[in-house]
Coordinates of C-alpha atoms and ligand atoms in Angstrom, one line a residue:
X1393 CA 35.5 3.0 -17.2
X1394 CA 31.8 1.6 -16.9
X1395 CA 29.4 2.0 -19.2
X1396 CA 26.4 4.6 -17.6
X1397 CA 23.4 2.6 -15.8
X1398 CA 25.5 -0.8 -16.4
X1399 CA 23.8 -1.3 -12.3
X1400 CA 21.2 -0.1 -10.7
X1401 CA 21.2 -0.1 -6.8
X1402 CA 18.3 0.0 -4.2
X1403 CA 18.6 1.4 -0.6
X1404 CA 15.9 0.1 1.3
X1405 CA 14.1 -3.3 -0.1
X1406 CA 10.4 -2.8 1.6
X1407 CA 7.5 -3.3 -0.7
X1408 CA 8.5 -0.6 -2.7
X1409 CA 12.6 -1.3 -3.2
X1410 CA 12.2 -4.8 -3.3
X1411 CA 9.3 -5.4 -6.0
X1412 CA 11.1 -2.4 -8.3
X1413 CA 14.5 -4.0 -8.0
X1414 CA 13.1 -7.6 -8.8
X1415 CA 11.4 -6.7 -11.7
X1416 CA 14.3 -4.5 -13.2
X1417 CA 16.8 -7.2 -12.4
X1418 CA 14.5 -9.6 -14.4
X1419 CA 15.0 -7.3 -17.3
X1420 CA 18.7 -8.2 -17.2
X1421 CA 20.4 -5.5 -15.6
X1422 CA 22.4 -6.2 -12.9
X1423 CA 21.0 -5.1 -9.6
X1424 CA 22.5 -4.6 -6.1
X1425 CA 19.8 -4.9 -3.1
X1426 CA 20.6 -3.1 0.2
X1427 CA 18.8 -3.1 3.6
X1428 CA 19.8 -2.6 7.3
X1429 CA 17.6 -5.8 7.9
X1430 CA 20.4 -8.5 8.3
X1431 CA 17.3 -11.1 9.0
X1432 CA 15.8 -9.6 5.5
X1433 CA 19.3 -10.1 3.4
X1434 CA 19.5 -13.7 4.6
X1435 CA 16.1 -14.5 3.6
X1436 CA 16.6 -12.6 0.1
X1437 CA 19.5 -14.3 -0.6
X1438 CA 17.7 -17.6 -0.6
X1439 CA 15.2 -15.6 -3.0
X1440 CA 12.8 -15.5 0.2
X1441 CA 10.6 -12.4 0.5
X1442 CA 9.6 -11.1 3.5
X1443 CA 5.7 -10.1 2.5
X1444 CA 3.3 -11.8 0.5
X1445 CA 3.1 -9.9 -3.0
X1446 CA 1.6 -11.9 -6.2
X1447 CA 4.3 -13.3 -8.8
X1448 CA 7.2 -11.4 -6.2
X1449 CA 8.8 -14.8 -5.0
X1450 CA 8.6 -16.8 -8.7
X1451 CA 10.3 -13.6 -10.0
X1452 CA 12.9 -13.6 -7.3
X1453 CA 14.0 -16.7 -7.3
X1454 CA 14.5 -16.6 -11.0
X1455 CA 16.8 -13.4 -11.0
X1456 CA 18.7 -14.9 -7.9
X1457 CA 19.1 -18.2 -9.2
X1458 CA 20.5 -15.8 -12.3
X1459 CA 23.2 -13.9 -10.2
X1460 CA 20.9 -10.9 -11.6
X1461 CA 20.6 -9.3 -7.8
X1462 CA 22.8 -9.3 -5.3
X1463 CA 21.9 -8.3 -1.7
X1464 CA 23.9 -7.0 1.1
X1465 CA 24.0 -4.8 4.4
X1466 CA 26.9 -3.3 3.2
X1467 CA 26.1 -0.2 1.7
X1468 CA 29.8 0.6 0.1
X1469 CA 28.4 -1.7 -2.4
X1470 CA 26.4 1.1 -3.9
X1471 CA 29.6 2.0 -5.5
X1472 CA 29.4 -0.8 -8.1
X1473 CA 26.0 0.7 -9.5
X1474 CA 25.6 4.0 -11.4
X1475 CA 22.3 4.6 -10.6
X1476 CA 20.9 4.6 -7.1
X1477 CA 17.0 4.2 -5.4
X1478 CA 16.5 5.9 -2.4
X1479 CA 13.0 3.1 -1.1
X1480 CA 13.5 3.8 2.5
X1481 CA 10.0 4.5 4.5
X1482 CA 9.0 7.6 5.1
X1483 CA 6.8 7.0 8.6
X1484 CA 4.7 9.8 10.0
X1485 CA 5.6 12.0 13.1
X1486 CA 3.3 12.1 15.9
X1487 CA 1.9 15.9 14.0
X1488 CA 1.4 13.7 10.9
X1489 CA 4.6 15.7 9.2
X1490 CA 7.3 13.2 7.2
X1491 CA 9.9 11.7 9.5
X1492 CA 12.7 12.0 7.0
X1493 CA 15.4 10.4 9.2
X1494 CA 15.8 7.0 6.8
X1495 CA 15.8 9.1 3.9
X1496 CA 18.7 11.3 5.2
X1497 CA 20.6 8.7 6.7
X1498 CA 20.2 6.8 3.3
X1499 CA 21.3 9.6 2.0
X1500 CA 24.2 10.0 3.7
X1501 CA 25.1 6.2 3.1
X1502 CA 25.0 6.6 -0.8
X1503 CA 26.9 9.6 -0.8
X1504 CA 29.4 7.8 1.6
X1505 CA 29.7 5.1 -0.9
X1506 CA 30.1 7.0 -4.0
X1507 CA 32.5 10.0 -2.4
X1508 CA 35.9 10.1 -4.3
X1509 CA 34.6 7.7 -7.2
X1510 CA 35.0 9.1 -10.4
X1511 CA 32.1 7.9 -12.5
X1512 CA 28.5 9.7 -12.4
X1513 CA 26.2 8.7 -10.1
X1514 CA 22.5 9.4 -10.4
X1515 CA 21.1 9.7 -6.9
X1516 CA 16.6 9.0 -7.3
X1517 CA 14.3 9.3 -4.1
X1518 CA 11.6 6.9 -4.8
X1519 CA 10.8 7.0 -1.4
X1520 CA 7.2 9.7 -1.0
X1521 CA 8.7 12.9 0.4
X1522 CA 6.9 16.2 0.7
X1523 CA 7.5 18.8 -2.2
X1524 CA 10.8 20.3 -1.7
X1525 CA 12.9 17.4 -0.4
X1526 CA 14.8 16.1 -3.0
X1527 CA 16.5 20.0 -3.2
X1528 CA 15.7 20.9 -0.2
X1529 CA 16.9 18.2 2.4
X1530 CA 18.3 15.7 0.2
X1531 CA 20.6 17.7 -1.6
X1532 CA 22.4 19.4 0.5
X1533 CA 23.2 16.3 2.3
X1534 CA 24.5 14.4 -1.0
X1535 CA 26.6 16.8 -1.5
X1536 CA 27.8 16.9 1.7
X1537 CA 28.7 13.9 1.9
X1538 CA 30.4 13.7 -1.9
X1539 CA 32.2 16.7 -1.5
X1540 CA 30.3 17.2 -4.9
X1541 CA 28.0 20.0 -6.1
X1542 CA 24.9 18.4 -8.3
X1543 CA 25.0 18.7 -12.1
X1544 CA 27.3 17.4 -15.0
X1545 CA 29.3 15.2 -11.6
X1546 CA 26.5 14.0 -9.7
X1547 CA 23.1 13.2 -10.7
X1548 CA 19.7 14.1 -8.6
X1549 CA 16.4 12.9 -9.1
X1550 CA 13.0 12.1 -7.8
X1551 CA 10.9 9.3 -9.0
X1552 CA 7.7 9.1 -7.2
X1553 CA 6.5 5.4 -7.2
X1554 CA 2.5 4.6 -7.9
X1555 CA 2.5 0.9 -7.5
X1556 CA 0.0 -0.8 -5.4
X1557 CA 0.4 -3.3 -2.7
X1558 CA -1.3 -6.6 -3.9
X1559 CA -0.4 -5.6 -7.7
X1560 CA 2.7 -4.0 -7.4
X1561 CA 4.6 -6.8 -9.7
X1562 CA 2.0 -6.0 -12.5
X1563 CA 2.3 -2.5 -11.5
X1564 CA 5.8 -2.4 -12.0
X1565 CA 5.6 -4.4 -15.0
X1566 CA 3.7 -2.0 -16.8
X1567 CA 3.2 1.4 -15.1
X1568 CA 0.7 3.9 -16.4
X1569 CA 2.6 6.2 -15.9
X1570 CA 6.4 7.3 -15.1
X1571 CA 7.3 11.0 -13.2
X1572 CA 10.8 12.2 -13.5
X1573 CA 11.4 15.3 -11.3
X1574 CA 15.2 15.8 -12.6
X1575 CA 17.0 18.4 -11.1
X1576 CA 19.3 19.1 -14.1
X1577 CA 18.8 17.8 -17.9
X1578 CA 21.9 15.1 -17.5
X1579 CA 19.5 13.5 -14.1
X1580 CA 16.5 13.7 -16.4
X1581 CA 18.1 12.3 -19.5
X1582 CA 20.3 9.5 -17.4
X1583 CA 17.0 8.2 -16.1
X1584 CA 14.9 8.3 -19.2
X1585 CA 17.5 6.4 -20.4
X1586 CA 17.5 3.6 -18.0
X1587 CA 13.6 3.6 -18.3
X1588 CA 13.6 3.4 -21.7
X1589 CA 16.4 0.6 -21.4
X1590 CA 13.9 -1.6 -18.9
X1591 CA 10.9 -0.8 -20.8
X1592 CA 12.5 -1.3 -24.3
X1593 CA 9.5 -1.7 -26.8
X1594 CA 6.7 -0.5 -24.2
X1595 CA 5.9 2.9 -24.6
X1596 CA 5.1 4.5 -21.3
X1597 CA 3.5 7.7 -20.9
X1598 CA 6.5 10.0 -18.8
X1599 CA 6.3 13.5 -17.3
X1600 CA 9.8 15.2 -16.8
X1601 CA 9.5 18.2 -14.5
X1602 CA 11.2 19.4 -11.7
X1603 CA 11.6 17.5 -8.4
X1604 CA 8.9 19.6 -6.6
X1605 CA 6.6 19.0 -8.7
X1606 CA 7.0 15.1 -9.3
X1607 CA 6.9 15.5 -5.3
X1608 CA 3.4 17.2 -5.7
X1609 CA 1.9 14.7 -8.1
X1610 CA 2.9 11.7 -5.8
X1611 CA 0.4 13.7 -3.4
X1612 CA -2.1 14.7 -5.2
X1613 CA -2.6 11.4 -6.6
X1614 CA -3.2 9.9 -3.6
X1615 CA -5.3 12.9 -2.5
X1616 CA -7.5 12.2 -5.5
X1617 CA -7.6 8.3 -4.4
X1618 CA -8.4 9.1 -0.6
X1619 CA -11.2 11.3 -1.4
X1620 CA -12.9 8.8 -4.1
X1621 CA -12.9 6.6 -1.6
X1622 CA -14.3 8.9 1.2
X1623 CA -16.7 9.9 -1.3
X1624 CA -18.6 6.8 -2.1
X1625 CA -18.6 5.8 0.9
X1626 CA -20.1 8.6 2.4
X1627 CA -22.6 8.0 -0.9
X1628 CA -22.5 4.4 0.7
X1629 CA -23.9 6.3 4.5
X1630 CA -26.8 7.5 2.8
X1631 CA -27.7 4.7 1.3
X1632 CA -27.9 2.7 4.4
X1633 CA -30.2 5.3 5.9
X1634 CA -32.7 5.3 2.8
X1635 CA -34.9 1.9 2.2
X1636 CA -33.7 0.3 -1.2
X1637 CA -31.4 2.7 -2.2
X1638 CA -27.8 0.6 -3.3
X1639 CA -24.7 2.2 -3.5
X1640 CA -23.5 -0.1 -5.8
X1641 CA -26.1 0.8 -8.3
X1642 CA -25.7 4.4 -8.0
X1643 CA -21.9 3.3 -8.5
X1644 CA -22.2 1.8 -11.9
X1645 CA -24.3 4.6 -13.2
X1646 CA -22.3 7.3 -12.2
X1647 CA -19.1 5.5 -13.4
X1648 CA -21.0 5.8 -16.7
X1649 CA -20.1 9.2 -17.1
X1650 CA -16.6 9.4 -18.2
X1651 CA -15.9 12.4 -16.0
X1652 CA -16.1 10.0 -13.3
X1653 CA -15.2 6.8 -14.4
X1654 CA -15.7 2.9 -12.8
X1655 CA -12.2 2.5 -11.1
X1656 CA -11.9 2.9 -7.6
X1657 CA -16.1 3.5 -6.9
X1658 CA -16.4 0.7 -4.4
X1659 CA -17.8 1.6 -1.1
X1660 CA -16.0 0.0 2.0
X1661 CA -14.6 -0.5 5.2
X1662 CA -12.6 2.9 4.4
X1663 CA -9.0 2.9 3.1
X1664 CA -5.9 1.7 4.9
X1665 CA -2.3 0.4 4.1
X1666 CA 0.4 1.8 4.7
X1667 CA 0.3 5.0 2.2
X1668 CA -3.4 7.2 2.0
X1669 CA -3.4 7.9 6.0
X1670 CA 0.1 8.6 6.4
X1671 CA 0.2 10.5 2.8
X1672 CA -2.9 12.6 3.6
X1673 CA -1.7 13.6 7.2
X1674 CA 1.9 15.1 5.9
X1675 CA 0.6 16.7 2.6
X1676 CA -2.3 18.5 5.2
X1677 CA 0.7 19.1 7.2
X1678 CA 2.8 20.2 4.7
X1679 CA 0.0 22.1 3.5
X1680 CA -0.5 24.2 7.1
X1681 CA 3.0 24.7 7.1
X1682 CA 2.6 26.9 3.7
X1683 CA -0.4 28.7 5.1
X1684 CA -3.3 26.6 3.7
X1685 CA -5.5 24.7 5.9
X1686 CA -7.3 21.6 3.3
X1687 CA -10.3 21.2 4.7
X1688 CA -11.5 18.9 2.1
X1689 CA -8.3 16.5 2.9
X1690 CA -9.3 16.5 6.5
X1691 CA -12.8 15.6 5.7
X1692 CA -11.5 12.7 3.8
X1693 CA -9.8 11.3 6.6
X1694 CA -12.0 12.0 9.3
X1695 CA -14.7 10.0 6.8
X1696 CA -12.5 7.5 6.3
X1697 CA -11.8 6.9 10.6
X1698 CA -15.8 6.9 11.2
X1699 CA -16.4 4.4 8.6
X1700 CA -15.4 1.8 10.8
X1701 CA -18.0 3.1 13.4
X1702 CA -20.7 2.1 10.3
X1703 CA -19.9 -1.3 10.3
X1704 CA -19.6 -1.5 13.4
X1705 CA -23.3 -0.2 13.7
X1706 CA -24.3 -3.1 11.0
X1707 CA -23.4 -5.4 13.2
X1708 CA -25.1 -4.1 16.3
X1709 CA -28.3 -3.4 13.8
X1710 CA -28.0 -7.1 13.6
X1711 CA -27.4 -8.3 17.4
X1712 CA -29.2 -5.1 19.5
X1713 CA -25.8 -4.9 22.1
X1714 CA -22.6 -6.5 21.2
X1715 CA -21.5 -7.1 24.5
X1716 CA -20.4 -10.8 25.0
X1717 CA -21.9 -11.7 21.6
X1718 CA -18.6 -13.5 19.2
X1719 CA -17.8 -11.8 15.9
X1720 CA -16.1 -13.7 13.1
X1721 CA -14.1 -11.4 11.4
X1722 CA -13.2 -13.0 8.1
X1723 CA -10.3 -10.8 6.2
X1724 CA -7.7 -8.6 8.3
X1725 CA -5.6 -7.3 5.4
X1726 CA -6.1 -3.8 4.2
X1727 CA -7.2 -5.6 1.2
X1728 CA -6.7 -8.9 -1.0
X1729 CA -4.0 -10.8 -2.5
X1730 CA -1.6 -8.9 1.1
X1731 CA -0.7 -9.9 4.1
X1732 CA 0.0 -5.9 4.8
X1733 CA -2.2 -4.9 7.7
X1734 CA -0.8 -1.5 8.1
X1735 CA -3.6 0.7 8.9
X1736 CA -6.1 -1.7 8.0
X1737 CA -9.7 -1.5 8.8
X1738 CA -10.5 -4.3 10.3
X1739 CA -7.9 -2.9 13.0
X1740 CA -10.5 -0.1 13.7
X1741 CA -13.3 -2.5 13.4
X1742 CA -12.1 -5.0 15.5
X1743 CA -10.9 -2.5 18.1
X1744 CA -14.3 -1.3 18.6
X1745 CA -16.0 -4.3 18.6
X1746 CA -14.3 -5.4 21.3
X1747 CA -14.8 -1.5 23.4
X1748 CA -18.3 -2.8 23.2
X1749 CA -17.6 -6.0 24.6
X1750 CA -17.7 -8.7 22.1
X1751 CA -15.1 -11.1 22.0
X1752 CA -13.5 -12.0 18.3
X1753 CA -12.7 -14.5 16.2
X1754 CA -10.7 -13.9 12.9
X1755 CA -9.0 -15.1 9.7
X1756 CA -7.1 -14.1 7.1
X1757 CA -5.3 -16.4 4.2
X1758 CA -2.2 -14.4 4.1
X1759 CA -2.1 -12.0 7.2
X1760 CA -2.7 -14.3 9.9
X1761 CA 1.2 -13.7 11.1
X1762 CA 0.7 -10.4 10.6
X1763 CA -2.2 -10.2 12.8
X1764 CA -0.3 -12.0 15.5
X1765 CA 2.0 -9.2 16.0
X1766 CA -0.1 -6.5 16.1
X1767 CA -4.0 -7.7 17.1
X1768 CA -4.6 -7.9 21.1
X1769 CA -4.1 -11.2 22.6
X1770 CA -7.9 -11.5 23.5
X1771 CA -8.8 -11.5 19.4
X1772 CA -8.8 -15.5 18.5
X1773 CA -6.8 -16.3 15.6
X1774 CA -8.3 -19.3 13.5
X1775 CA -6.4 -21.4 10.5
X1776 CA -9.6 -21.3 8.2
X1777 CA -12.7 -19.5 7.5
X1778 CA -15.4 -22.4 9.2
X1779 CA -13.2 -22.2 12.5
X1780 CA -14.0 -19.1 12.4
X1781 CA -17.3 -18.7 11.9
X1782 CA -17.8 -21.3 14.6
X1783 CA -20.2 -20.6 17.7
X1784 CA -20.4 -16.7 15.6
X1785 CA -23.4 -14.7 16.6
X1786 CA -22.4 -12.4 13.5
X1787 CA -19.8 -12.4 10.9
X1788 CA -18.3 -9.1 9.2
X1789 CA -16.6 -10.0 6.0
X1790 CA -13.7 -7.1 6.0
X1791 CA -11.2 -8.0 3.3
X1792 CA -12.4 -8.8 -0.1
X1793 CA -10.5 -12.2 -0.7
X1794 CA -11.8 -14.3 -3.4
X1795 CA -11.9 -17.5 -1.1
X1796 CA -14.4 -15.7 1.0
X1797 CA -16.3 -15.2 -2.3
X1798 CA -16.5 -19.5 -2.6
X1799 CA -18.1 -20.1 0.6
X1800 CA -21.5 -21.4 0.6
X1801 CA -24.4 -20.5 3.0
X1802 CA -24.3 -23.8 4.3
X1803 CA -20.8 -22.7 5.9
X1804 CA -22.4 -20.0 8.0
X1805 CA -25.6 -21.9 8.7
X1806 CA -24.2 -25.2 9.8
X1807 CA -21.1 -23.3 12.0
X1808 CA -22.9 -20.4 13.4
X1809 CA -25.0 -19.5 16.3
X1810 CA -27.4 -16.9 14.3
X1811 CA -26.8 -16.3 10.3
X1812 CA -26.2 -12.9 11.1
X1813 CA -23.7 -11.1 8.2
X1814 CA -22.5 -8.1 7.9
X1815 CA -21.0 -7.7 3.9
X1816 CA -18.3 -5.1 4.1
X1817 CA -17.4 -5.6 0.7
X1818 CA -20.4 -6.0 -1.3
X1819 CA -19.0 -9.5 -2.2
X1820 CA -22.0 -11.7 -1.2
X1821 CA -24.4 -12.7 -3.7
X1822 CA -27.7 -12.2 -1.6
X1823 CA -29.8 -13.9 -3.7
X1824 CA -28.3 -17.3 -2.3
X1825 CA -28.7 -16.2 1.1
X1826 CA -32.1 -16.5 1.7
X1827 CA -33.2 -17.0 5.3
X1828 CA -30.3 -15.4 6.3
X1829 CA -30.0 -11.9 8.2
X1830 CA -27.9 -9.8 5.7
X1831 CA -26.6 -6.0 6.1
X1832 CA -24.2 -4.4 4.1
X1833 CA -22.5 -1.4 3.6
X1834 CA -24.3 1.3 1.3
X1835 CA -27.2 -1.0 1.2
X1836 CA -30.8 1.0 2.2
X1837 CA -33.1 -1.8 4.8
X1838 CA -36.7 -1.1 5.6
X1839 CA -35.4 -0.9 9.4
X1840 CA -32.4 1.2 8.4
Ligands
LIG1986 N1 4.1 0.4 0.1 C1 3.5 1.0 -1.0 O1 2.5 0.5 -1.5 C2 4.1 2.3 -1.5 C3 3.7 2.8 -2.8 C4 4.2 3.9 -3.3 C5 5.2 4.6 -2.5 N2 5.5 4.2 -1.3 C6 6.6 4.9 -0.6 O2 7.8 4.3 -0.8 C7 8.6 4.4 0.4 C8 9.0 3.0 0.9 O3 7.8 2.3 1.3 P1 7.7 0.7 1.6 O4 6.3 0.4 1.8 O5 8.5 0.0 0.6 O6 8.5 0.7 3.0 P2 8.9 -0.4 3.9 O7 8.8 0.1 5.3 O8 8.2 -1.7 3.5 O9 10.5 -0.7 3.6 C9 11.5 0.2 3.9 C10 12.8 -0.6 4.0 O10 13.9 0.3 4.1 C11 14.8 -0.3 5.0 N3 15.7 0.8 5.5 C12 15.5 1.8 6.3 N4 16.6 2.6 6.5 C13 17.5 2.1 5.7 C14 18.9 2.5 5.4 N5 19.4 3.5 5.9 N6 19.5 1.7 4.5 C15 19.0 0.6 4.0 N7 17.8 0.2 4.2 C16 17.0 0.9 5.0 C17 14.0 -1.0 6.0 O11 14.8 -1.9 6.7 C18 12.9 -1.6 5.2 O12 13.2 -2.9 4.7 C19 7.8 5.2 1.4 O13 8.1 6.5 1.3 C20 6.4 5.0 0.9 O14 5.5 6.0 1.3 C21 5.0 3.0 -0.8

């Protein structure tokens, strides 16, 4: 008989699946990849991946080259691990509930693949589901499907993951923090002990509670993100409307107090990817459906949709009307170092801008393939920054990429019509920019 967590196996190799299951199989233990994507388990095999994630495709091609991971459609495979991830998506409905139909049909698949096998198997949904899933939904369907009741035979857990696109191989690496919801002691103790097996000599902080609960604290930590966010930059609003005043400034002080803290105090476009929006709209859901209306949670989002309107209004501070002026968009990721554009703001920016008539240009490094697929036709895609900013009666810098960062004012003077900018980011140094017609988000102008 196998030794207990001798393989791991991942159902569902999205951002998520893929960068947990890379960096796990780089720890030495074997690792069995599976996705419905055939296109996706091609490219894998050739230690390809399919997004743009720092330090993901050196890793991958080292544990392939390895034989550490092995990746496959055919989820019967499952069988060969002890320990399985559910990493599907968990999209929104159209009332912002969780559809759970890749989580159940994953589900079903594992407990398929592991029916009649002798050997425990610890079932985890990594996947963000609403509290109550993992016993709710998920079990009954494992077990189902098994012909197994949960316990001392078959092992249920939730993991809720915390990673963040754009660091989610550093994340991984070395997690603040890891939540087992177990729903017996043999779950919680099997996975302890495969974390404690990854992690080896790292000690990191873990909470063992029930699977509700680790459910809950998924949520609420992005609840606690979304409304940071929604918070400085309505902080950010007020600035604009008040001469001098800098958001940035008021930033740095009040991280000072340790109640607050620095992290995650930097007014903006407003959130996007692909987890605050749709996380906020099912736990406010979730949260009708137990007789509580969060008010303050649909504050955050409705901040967080208007905030695009703001820069839009920068811009038209700048140019009076926008109609037929150009606007270089430089950035269309939700933020740096992705080529994710899920819910991104430049979406809503870009969509407005062109409601009131002005036609775009725009660039990204990484998401420029991305943007083909899901940006109108009429938005011009350029290979570089200066193409961009070409013929540009106002530039809006949206995503905070460090190559944006380099460029000179020369760039803007010598390629644009007007040296009109609009700083969504706060990552122009003014100083050098004299002469140049500068607005920027939280930043308080005589004419504001
Ligand atoms: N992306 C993030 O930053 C992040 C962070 C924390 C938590 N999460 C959560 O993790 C989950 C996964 O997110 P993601 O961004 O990795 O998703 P994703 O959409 O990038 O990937 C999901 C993958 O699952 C595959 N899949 C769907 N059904 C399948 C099935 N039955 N069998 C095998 N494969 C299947 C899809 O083909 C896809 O490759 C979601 O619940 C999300 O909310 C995401």
């Amino acid at each position: 008989m196998r030794r207990e967590s001798d393989a791991v196996s991942f159902i569902g190799l999205g951002y998520v699946g893929l960068c947990t299951a890379t960096v796990i199989a780089s720890k030495g233990i074997k690792t069995i990849g599976v996705d419905v994507d055939e296109k996706r388990i091609e490219q894998l095999r050739k230690g390809n991946p399919p997004f743009h994630e720092p330090q993901l495709q050196q890793m991958l091609k080292a544990v392939v080259r390895k034989n550490r991971m092995e990746f496959t459609t055919d989820a019967s495979k499952i069988a060969e691990a002890n320990t399985t991830f559910i990493t599907v998506g968990t999209p929104s409905k159209d009332d912002g509930s969780i559809d759970l139909t890749y989580v159940k049909k994953a589900t079903q698949d594992v407990g398929s693949a592991i029916a009649g096998s002798p050997v425990y198997h610890l079932v985890v949904i990594k996947s963000t589901v609403t509290p109550g899933t993992t016993t709710d939904v998920v079990r009954p369907v494992l077990e189902a499907a098994t012909e197994k009741v949960c316990g001392p035979e078959l092992g249920l857990s939730s993991n809720p993951e915390f990673l963040a696109e754009g660091s989610a191989i550093k994340g991984t690496l070395q997690p603040d923090k890891i939540v087992i919801g177990a729903l017996d002691s043999k779950s919680g103790a099997t996975l302890t002990k495969l974390y404690r097996r990854i992690y080896s000599k790292t000690k990191i902080p873990t909470v063992v509670t029930d699977p509700t609960t680790a459910e809950t604290i998924k949520y609420a930590s992005n609840a606690f993100l979304a409304t940071r966010v929604s918070t400085i930059n309505t902080i950010a609003n007020i600035c604009q409307r008040v001469p001098k005043a800098d958001v940035e400034t008021v930033a740095k002080a009040i991280g000072l107090d340790p109640r607050i803290g620095p992290l995650y105090l930097k007014a903006g476009p407003g959130y996007g990817g692909s987890c605050f929006h749709k996380d906020l709209q099912a736990l406010i859901s979730f949260s009708r459906s137990v007789n509580y209306d969060p008010i303050l949670l649909s504050a955050v989002e409705e901040v967080n949709q208007r905030q695009a309107s703001e820069i839009v209004n920068l811009s038209r501070k700048l140019l009076g009307s926008l109609d037929n002026r150009r606007i270089a968009v430089l950035g269309l990721a939700f933020k740096k170092d992705t080529d994710d554009m899920r819910e991104a703001a430049s979406l809503r920016v870009i969509d407005e801008l062109l409601k009131n008539g002005a036609s775009v240009s725009a660039y990204d490094p990484m998401a420029l393939e991305t943007a083909r697929r899901v940006l109108p036709e009429k938005v011009e895609l350029l290979p570089d920054a200066i193409s961009c900013l070409r013929r540009a009666d106002c530039c809006i810098v949206m995503t905070e990429w460090d190559e944006f960062r380099r460029l000179k004012p020369s760039d803007y003077k010598s390629t644009m019509k007007a040296p009109n900018i609009v700083d969504a980011r706060r990552i122009i140094k003014r100083d050098d920019f004299e002469g140049f017609n500068y607005l920027a988000v939280g930043l308080g102008t005589s004419s504001s």
